[in-house]
Short mmCIF file of C-alpha atoms and ligand atoms in Angstrom, two decimals:
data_model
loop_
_atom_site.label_atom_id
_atom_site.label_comp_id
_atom_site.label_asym_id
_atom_site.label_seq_id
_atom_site.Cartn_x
_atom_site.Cartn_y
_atom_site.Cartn_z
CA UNK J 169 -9.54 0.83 21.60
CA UNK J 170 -10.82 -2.11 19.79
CA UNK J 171 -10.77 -1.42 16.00
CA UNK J 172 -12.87 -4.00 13.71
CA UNK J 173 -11.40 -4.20 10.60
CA UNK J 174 -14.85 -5.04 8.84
CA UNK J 175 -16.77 -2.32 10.36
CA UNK J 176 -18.66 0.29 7.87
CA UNK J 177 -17.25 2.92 9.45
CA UNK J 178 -13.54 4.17 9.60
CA UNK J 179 -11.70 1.47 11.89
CA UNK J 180 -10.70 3.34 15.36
CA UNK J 181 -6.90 3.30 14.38
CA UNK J 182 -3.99 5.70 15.65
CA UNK J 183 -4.78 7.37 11.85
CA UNK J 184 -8.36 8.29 12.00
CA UNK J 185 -7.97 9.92 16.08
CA UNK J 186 -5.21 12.20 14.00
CA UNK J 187 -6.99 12.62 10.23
CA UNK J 188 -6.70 16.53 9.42
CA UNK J 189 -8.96 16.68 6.07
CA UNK J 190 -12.36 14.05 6.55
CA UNK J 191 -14.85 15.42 4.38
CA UNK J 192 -18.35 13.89 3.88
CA UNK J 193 -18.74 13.23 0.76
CA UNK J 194 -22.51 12.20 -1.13
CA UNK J 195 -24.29 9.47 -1.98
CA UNK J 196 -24.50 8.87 -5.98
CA UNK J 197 -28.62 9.75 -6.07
CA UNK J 198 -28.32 10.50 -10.17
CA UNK J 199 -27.13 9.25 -13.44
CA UNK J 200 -24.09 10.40 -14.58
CA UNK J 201 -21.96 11.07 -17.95
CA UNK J 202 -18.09 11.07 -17.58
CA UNK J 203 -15.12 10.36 -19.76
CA UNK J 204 -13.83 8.19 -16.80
CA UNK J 205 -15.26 6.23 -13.51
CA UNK J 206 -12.95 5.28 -11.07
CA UNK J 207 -14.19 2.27 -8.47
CA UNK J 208 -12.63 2.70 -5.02
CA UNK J 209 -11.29 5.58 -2.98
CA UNK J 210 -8.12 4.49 -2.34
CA UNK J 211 -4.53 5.58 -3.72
CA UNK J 212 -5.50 3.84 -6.42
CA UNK J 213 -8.43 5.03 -7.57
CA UNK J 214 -7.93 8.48 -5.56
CA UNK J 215 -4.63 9.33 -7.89
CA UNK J 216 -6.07 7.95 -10.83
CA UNK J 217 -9.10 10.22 -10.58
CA UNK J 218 -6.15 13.13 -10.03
CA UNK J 219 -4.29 12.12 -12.42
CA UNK J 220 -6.85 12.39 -15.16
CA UNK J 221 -8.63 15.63 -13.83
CA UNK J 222 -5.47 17.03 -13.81
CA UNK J 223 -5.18 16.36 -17.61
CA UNK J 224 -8.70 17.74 -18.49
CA UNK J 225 -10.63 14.74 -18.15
CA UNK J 226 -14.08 14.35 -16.62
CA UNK J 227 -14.34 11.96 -13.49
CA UNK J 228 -16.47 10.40 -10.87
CA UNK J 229 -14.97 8.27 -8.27
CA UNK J 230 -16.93 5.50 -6.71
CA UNK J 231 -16.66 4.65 -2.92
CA UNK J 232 -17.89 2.26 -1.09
CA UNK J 233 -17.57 3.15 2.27
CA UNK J 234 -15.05 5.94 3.00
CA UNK J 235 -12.40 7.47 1.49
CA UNK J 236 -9.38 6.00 2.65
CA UNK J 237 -11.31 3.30 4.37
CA UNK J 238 -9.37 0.55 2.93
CA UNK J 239 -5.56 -0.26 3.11
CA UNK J 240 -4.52 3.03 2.13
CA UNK J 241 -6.05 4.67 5.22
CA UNK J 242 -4.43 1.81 7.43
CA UNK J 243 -1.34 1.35 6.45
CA UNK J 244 2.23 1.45 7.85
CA UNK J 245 3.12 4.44 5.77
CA UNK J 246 6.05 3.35 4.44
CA UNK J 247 6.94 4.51 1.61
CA UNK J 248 9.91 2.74 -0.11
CA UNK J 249 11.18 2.71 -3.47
CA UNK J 250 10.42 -0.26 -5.63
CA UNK J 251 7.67 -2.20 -7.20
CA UNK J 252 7.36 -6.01 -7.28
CA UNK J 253 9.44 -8.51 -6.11
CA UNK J 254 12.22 -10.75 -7.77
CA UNK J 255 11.41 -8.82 -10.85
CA UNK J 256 13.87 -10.23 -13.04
CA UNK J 257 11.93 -13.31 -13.53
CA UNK J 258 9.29 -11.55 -15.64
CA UNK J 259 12.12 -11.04 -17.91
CA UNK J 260 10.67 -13.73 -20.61
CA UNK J 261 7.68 -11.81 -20.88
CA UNK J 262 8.58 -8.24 -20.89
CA UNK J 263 12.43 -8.61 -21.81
CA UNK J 264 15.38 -6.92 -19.82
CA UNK J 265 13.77 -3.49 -20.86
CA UNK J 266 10.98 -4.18 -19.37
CA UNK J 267 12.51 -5.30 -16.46
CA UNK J 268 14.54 -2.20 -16.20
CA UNK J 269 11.96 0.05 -16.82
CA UNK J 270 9.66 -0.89 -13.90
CA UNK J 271 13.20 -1.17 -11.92
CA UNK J 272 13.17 3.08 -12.51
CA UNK J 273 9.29 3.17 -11.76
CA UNK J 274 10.23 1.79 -8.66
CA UNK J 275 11.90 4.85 -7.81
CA UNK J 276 9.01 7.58 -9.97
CA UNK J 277 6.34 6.26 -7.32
CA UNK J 278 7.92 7.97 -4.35
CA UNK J 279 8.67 11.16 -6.32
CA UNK J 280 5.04 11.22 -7.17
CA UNK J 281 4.25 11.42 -3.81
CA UNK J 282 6.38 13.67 -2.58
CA UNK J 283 5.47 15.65 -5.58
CA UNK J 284 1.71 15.43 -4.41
CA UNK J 285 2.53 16.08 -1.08
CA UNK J 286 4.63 19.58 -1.93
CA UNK J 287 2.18 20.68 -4.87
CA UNK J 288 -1.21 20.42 -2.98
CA UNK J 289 0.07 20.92 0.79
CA UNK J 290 -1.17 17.44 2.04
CA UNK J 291 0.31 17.57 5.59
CA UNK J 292 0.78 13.77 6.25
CA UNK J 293 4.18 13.66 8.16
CA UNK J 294 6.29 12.76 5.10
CA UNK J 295 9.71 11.98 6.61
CA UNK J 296 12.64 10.64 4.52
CA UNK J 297 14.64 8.14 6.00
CA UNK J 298 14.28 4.04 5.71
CA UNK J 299 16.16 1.14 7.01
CA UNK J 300 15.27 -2.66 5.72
CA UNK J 301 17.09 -5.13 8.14
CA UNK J 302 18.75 -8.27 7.73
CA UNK J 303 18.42 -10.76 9.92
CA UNK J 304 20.28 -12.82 8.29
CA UNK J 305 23.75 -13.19 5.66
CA UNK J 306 21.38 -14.28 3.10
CA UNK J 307 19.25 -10.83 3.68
CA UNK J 308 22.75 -8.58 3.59
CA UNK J 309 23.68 -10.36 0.25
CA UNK J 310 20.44 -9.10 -0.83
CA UNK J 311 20.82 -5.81 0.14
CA UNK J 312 24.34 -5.43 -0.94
CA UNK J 313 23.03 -6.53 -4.67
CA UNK J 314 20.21 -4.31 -4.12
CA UNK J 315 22.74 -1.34 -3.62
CA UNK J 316 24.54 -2.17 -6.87
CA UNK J 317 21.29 -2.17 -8.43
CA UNK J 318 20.84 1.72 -7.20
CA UNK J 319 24.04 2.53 -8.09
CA UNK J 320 23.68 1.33 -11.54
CA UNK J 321 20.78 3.05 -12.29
CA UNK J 322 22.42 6.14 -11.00
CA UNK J 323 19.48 6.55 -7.91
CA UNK J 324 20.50 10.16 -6.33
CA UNK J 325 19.76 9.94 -3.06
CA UNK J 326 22.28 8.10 -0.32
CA UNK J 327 22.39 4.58 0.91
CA UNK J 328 24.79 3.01 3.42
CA UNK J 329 25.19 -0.81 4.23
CA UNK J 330 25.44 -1.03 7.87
CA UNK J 331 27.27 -4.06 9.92
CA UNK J 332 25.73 -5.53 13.20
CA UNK J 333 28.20 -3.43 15.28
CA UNK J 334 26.99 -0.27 13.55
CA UNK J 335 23.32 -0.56 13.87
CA UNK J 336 22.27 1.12 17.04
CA UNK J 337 22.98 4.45 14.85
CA UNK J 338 19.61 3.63 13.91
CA UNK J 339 17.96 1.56 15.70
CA UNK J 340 17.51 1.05 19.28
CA UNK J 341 17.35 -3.14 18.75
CA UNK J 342 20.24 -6.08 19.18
CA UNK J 343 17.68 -8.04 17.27
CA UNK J 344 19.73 -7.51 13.50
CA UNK J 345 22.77 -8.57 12.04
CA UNK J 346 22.35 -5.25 9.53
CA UNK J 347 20.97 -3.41 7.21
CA UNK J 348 20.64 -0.67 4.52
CA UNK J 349 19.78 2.73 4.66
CA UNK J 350 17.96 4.64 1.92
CA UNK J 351 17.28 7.94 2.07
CA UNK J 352 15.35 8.28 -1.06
CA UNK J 353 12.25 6.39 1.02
CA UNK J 354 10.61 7.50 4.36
CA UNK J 355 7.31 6.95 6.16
CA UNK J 356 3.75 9.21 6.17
CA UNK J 357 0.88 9.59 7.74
CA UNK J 358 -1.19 7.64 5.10
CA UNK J 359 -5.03 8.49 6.02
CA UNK J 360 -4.38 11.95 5.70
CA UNK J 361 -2.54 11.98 2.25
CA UNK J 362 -5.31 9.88 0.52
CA UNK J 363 -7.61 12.51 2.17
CA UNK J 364 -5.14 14.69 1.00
CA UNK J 365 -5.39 13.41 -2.25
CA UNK J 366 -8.88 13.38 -2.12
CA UNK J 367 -9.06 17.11 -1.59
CA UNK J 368 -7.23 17.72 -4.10
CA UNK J 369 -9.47 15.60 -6.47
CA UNK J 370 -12.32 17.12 -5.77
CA UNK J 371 -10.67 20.90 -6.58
CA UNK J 372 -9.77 19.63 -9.64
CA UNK J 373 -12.88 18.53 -10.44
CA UNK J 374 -13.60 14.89 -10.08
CA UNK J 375 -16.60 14.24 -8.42
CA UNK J 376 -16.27 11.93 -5.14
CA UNK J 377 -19.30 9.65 -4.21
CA UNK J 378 -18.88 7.54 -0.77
CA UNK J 379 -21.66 5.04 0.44
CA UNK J 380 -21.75 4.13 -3.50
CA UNK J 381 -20.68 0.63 -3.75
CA UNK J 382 -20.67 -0.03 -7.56
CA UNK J 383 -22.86 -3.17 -7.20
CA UNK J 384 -23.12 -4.40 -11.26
CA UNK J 385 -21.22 -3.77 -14.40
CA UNK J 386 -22.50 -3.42 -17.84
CA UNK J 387 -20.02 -3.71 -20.26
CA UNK J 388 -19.98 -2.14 -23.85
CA UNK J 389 -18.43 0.72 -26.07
CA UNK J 390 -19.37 2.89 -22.97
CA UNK J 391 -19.04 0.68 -19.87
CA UNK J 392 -21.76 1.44 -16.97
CA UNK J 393 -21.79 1.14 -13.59
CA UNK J 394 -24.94 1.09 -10.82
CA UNK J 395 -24.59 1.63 -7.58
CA UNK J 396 -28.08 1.19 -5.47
CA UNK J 397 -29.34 4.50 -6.39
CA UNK J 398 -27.38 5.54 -9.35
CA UNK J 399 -25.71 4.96 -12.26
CA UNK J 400 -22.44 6.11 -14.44
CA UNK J 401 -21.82 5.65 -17.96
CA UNK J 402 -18.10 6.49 -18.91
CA UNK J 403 -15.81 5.69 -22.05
CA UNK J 404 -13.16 4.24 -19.14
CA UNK J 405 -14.30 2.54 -15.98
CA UNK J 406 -11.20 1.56 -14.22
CA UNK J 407 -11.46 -0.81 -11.29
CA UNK J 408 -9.46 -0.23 -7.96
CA UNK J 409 -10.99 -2.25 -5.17
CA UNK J 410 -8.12 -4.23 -4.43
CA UNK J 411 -8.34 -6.69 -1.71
CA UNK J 412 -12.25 -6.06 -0.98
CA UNK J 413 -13.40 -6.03 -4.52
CA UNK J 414 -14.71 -9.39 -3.86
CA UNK J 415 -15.66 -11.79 -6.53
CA UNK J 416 -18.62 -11.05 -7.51
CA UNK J 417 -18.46 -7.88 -8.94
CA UNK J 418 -16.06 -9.08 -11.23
CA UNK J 419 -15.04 -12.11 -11.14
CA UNK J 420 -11.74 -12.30 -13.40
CA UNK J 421 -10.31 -9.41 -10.64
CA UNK J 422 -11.33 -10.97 -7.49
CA UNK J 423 -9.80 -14.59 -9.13
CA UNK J 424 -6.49 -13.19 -9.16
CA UNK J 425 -6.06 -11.06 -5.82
CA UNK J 426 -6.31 -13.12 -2.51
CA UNK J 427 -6.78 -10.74 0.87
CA UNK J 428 -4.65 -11.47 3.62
CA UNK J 429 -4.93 -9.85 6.81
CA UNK J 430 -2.18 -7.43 8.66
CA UNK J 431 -2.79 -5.52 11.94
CA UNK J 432 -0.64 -2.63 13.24
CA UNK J 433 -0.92 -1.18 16.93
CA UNK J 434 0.45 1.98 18.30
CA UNK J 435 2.06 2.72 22.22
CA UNK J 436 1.32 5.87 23.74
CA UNK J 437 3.37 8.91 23.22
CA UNK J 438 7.04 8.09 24.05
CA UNK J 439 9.40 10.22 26.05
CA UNK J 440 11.83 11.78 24.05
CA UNK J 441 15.06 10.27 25.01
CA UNK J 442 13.27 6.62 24.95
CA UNK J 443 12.12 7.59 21.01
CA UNK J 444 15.27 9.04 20.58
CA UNK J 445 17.47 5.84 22.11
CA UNK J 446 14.83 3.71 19.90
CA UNK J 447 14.86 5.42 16.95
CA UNK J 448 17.74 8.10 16.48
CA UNK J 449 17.70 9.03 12.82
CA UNK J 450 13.34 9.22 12.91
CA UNK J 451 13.46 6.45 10.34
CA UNK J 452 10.70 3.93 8.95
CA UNK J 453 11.94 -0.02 8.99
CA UNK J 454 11.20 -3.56 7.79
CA UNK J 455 12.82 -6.99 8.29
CA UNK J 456 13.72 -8.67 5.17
CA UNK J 457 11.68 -11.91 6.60
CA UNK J 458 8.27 -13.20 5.01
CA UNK J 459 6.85 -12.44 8.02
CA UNK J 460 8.12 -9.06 8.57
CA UNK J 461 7.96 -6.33 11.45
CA UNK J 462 7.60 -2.94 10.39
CA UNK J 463 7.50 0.13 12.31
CA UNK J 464 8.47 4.20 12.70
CA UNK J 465 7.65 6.82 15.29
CA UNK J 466 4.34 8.82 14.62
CA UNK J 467 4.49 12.62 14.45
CA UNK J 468 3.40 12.15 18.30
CA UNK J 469 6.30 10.09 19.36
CA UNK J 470 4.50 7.08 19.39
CA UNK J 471 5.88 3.89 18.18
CA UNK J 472 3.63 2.40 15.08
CA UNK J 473 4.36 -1.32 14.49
CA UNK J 474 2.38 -3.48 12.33
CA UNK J 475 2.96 -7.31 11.27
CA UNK J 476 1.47 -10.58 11.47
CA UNK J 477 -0.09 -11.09 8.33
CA UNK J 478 -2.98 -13.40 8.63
CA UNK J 479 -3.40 -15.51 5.50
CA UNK J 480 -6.82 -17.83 7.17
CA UNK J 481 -9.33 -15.14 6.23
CA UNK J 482 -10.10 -14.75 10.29
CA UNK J 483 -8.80 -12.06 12.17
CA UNK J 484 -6.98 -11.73 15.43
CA UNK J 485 -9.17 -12.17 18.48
CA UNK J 486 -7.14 -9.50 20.58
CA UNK J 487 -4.54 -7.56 17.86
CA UNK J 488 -2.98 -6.35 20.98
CA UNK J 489 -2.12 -9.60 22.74
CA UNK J 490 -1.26 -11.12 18.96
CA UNK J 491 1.26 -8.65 17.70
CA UNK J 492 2.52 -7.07 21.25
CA UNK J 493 5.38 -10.24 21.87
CA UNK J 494 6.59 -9.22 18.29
CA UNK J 495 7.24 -5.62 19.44
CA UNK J 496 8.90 -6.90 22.57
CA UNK J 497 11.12 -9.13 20.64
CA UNK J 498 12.67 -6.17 19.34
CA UNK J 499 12.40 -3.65 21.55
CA UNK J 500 12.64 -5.60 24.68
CA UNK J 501 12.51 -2.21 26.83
CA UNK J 502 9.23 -1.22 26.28
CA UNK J 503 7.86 -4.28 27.71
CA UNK J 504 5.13 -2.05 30.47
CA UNK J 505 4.38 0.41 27.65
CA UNK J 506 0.61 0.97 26.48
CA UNK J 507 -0.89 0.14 23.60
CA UNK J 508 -3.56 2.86 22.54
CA UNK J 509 -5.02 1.45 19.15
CA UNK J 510 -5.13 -1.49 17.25
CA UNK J 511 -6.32 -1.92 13.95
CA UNK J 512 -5.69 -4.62 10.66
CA UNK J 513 -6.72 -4.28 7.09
CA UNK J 514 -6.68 -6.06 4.03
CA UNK J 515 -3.47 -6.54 2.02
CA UNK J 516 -4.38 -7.59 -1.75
CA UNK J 517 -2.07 -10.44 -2.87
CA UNK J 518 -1.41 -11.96 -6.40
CA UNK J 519 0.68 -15.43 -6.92
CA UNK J 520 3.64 -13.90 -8.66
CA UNK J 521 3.95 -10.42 -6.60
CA UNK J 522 4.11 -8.17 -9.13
CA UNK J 523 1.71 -5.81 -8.46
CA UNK J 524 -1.14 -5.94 -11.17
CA UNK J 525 -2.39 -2.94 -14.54
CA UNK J 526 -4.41 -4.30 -17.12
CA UNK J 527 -7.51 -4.54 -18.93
CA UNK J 528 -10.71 -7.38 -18.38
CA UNK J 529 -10.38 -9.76 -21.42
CA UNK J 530 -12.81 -8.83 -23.94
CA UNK J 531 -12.89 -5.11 -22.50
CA UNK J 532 -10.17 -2.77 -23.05
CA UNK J 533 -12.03 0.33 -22.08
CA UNK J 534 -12.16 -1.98 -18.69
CA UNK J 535 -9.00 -1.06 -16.66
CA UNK J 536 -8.06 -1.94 -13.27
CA UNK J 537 -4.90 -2.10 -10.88
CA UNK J 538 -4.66 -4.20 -7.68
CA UNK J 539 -2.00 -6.53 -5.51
CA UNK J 540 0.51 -4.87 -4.40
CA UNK J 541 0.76 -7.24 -1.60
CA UNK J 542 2.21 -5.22 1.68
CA UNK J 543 3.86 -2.59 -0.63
CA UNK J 544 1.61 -0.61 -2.30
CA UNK J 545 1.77 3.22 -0.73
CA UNK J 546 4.45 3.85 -3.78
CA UNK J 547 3.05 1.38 -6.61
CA UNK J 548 -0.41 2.19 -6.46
CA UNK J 549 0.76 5.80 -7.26
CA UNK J 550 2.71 4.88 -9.55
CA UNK J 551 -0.10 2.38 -11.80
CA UNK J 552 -2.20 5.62 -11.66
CA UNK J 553 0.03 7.12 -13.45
CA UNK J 554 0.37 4.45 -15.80
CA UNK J 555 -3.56 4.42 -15.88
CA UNK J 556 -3.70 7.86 -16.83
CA UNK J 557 -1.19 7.70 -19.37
CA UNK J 558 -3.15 4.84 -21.07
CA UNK J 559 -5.93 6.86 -21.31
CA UNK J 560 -4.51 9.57 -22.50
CA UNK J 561 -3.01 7.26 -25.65
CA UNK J 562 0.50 6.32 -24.23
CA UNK J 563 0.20 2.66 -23.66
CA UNK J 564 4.06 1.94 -23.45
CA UNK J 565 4.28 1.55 -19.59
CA UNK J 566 0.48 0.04 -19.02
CA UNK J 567 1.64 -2.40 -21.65
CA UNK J 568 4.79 -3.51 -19.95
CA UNK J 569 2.54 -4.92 -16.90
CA UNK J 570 -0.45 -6.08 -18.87
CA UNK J 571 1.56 -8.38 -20.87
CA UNK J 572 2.88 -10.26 -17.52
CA UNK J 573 -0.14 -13.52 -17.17
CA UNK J 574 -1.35 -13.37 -13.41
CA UNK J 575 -2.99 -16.84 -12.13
CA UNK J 576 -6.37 -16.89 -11.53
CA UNK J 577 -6.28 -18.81 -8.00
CA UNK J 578 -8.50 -22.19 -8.78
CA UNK J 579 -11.37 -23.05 -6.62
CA UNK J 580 -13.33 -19.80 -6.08
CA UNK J 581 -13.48 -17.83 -2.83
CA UNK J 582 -14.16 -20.82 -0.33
CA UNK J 583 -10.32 -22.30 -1.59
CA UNK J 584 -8.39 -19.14 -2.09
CA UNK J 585 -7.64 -18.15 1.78
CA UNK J 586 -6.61 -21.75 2.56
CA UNK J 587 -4.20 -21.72 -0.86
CA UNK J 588 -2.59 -18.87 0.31
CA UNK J 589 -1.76 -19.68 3.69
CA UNK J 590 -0.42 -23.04 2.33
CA UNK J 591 1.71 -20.87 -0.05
CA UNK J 592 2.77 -18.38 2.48
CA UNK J 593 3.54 -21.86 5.16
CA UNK J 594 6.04 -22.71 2.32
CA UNK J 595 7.73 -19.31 2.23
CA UNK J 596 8.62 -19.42 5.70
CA UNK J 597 9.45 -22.70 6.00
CA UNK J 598 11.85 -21.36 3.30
CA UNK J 599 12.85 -18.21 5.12
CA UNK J 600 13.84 -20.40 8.56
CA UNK J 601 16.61 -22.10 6.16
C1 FAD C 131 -2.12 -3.09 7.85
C2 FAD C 131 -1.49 -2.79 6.52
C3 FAD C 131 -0.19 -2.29 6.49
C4 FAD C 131 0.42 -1.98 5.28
N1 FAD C 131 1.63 -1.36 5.30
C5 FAD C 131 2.17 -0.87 4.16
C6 FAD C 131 3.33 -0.08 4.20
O1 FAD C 131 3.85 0.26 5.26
N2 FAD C 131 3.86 0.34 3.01
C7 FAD C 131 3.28 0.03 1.81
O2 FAD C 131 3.81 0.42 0.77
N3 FAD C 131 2.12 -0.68 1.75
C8 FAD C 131 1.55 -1.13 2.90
N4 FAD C 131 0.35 -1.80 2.84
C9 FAD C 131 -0.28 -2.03 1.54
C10 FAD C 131 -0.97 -0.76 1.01
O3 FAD C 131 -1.72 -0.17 2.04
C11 FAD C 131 -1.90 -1.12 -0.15
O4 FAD C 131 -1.15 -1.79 -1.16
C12 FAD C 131 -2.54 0.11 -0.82
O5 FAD C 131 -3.08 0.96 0.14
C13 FAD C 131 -3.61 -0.34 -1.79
O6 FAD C 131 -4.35 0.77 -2.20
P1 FAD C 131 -5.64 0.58 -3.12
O7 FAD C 131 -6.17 1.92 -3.39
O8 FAD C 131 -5.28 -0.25 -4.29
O9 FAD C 131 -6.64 -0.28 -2.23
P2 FAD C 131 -7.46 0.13 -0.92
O10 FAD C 131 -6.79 1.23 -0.19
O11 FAD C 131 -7.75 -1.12 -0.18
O12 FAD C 131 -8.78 0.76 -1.50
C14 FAD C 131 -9.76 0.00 -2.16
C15 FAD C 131 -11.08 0.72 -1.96
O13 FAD C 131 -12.01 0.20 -2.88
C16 FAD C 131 -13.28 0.20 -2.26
N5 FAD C 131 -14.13 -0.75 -2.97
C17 FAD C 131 -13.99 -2.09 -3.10
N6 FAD C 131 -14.98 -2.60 -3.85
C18 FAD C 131 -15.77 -1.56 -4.22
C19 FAD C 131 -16.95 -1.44 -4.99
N7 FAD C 131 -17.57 -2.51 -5.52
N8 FAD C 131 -17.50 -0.19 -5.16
C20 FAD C 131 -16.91 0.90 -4.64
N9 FAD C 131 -15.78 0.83 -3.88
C21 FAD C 131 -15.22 -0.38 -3.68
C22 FAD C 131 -12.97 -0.21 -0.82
O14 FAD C 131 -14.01 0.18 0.07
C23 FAD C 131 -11.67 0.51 -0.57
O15 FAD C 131 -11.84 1.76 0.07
C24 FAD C 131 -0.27 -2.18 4.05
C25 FAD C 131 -1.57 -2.69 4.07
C26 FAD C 131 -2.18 -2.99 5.28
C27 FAD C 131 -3.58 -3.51 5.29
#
């Protein structure tokens, strides 16, 4: 049962006992020539690889453990519409069109996906159906702008504000005061659509390399890459390690993405009629506090709950016996159930939350995407997209989130974990008010 997060292999999680697609993939052993190389095997990288051998282009992805081994094979799979947070306070930088135009991105990333899903067959459990929850009037004045918001820019599928009184239509918990359902977002199984994903990849040509960790780059009019056997030269490298790219590869990345820690675990199989009283509707959920629950019913009928994001840089001793009293909190009947896995990964985090597309100064055939903080199964399908796009010569979206300044945290590696959790301290000292 015990999952370390660190480990070189695929973490033990509820995902990798149920993966459907895990194919070996080689070593890099040879030099290679490609229009593009993509660093990490994760949505990121994964769909921008996809996205350009889609459009013609040669590709080798770089991985350097598994694909999937990172966040996107460890997630909570939800998938909800949006991008960024508090958006409207990039406004100075990228104006109100900018604004609005990642507003109706927000809502293109999970249509990618389900695109991906339908077009290539990736059976990952999609299921529409989301609920954020309010725990309190400050969260359903939130939600009730966020509604306008939908309405205004004429999103088709259905939302409902629901009161306290009208909750258990939803959700088995007295624990909320309300909340809003959206049908346009859902929850997946994510391991097996980036394997998915990765399949699909591979049959349109890109050429997947795990154990490949791309260890130094040499920047130029055709970037290179080495890995400890091999080497790529591309006209694009584009960089999508996110929270383990670490700093030395590339130091201006890892400056501006800090990795914080969240752990899910997963009961055994539920009876029916206790899923069913817990979850009626099989939707996904997530508080609307810092730091949030959020959970959904696996294909299996067990109950998938994750949380407790861990901003020290240490993890959990026992994930079980750490995140357990939050499940029991809200679901105060399930109290003797069993937890079968436990798991955490690494969440990549920028200072202003909007998630991160741009090129290294000095390099614009450099390209990279990361911190997406705990929201990222959408976004990071929609920046390869973006990605893509850029490459292919239409810079307008790519240059809406390049021209937003992201901090570089001050104080190198050692002073980065601390920073954070002071910063995160301060945001729910906030949210108690
Ligand atoms: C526990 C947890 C729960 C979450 N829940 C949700 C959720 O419910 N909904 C949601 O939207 N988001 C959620 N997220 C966030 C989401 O998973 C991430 O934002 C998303 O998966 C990021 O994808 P990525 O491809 O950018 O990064 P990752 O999936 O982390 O992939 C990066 C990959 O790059 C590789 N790599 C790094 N450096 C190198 C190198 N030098 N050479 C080669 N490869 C390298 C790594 O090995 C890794 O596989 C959660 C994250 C965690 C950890």
């Amino acid at each position: 049962m015990k999952s370390p997060v660190h480990s070189e292999r695929y973490p033990d999680s509820f995902y990798v006992a149920t993966a459907r697609e895990v194919t070996e993939h080689p070593r890099l052993e040879e030099e290679l020539d490609v229009d593009v190389c993509v660093v990490g095997g994760g949505f990121s990288g994964v769909n921008t690889a996809l996205e350009l051998a889609e459009r013609g282009y040669s590709v080798a992805l770089l991985e350097a453990k598994r694909i999937g081994w990172g966040a996107s094979g460890r997630n909570g799979g939800e998938l909800i519409r949006g991008i960024g947070h508090g958006v409207e306070q990039f406004a100075k930088d990228i104006g109100q069109d900018g604004v609005d135009a990642i507003g109706r991105m927000g809502v293109e990333a999970v249509e990618i996906v389900r695109e991906r899903v339908a077009r290539y067959q990736i059976e990952c459990d999609l299921q529409m159906g989301y609920c954020d929850l309010a725990l309190k009037q400050r969260h359903m004045r939130e939600l009730e702008e966020d509604q306008r918001f939908l309405e205004g820019i004429g999103y088709r599928h259905e939302t409902r504000i629901l009161q306290r009184d009208q909750m258990h239509q939803v959700v088995g918990s007295d624990r909320y005061i309300g909340g809003m359902v959206d049908m346009g977002s859902g929850h997946l199984h994510p391991l097996n659509l980036v394997l998915g994903e990765a399949r699909a990849a591979r049959e349109a040509g890109v050429k997947l390399f795990e154990y490949s960790p791309a260890q130094r780059i040499i920047k130029g009019e055709r970037p290179q890459v080495e890995t400890p056997r091999g080497k790529v030269t591309c006209n694009y490298l584009v960089l999508c390690g996110n929270a383990y790219i670490g700093h030395s590869l590339e130091p201006e990345l890892g400056g501006k993405v800090l990795p914080a820690g969240s752990y899910m675990i997963a009961t055994e199989p539920l009876d029916e009629a206790v899923a069913r009283q817990l979850i009626p509707e099989n939707m996904a959920f997530a508080d609307l506090s810092v730091a949030l629950d959020y959970y959904h019913l696996s294909a299996d009928r067990r109950l998938l709950f994750g949380g407790l994001c861990n901003y020290s840089g240490r993890d959990p001793k026992d994930i079980t016996a750490a995140l357990k009293p939050n499940l029991e909190r809200v679901f105060p009947q399930l109290q003797s159930v069993r937890i079968d896995y436990e798991w955490g990964g690494m969440i990549g985090i920028g200072a202003n939350r909007l998630p991160q597309v741009g090129s290294l100064t000095g390099s614009p055939n450099i390209l990279f995407a990361q911190a997406y903080a705990g929201h990222g199964v959408n976004a990071t399908h929609m920046a390869a997209r973006i990605l893509a796009d850029y490459i292919q010569g239409d810079g307008a979206r790519f240059d809406i989130f390049a021209s937003v300044k992201h901090m570089t945290f001050p104080g190198g590696p050692a002073l980065r974990s601390p920073l954070l959790a002071l910063g995160m301290l301060y945001h729910r000292l906030k949210d108690l008010l």
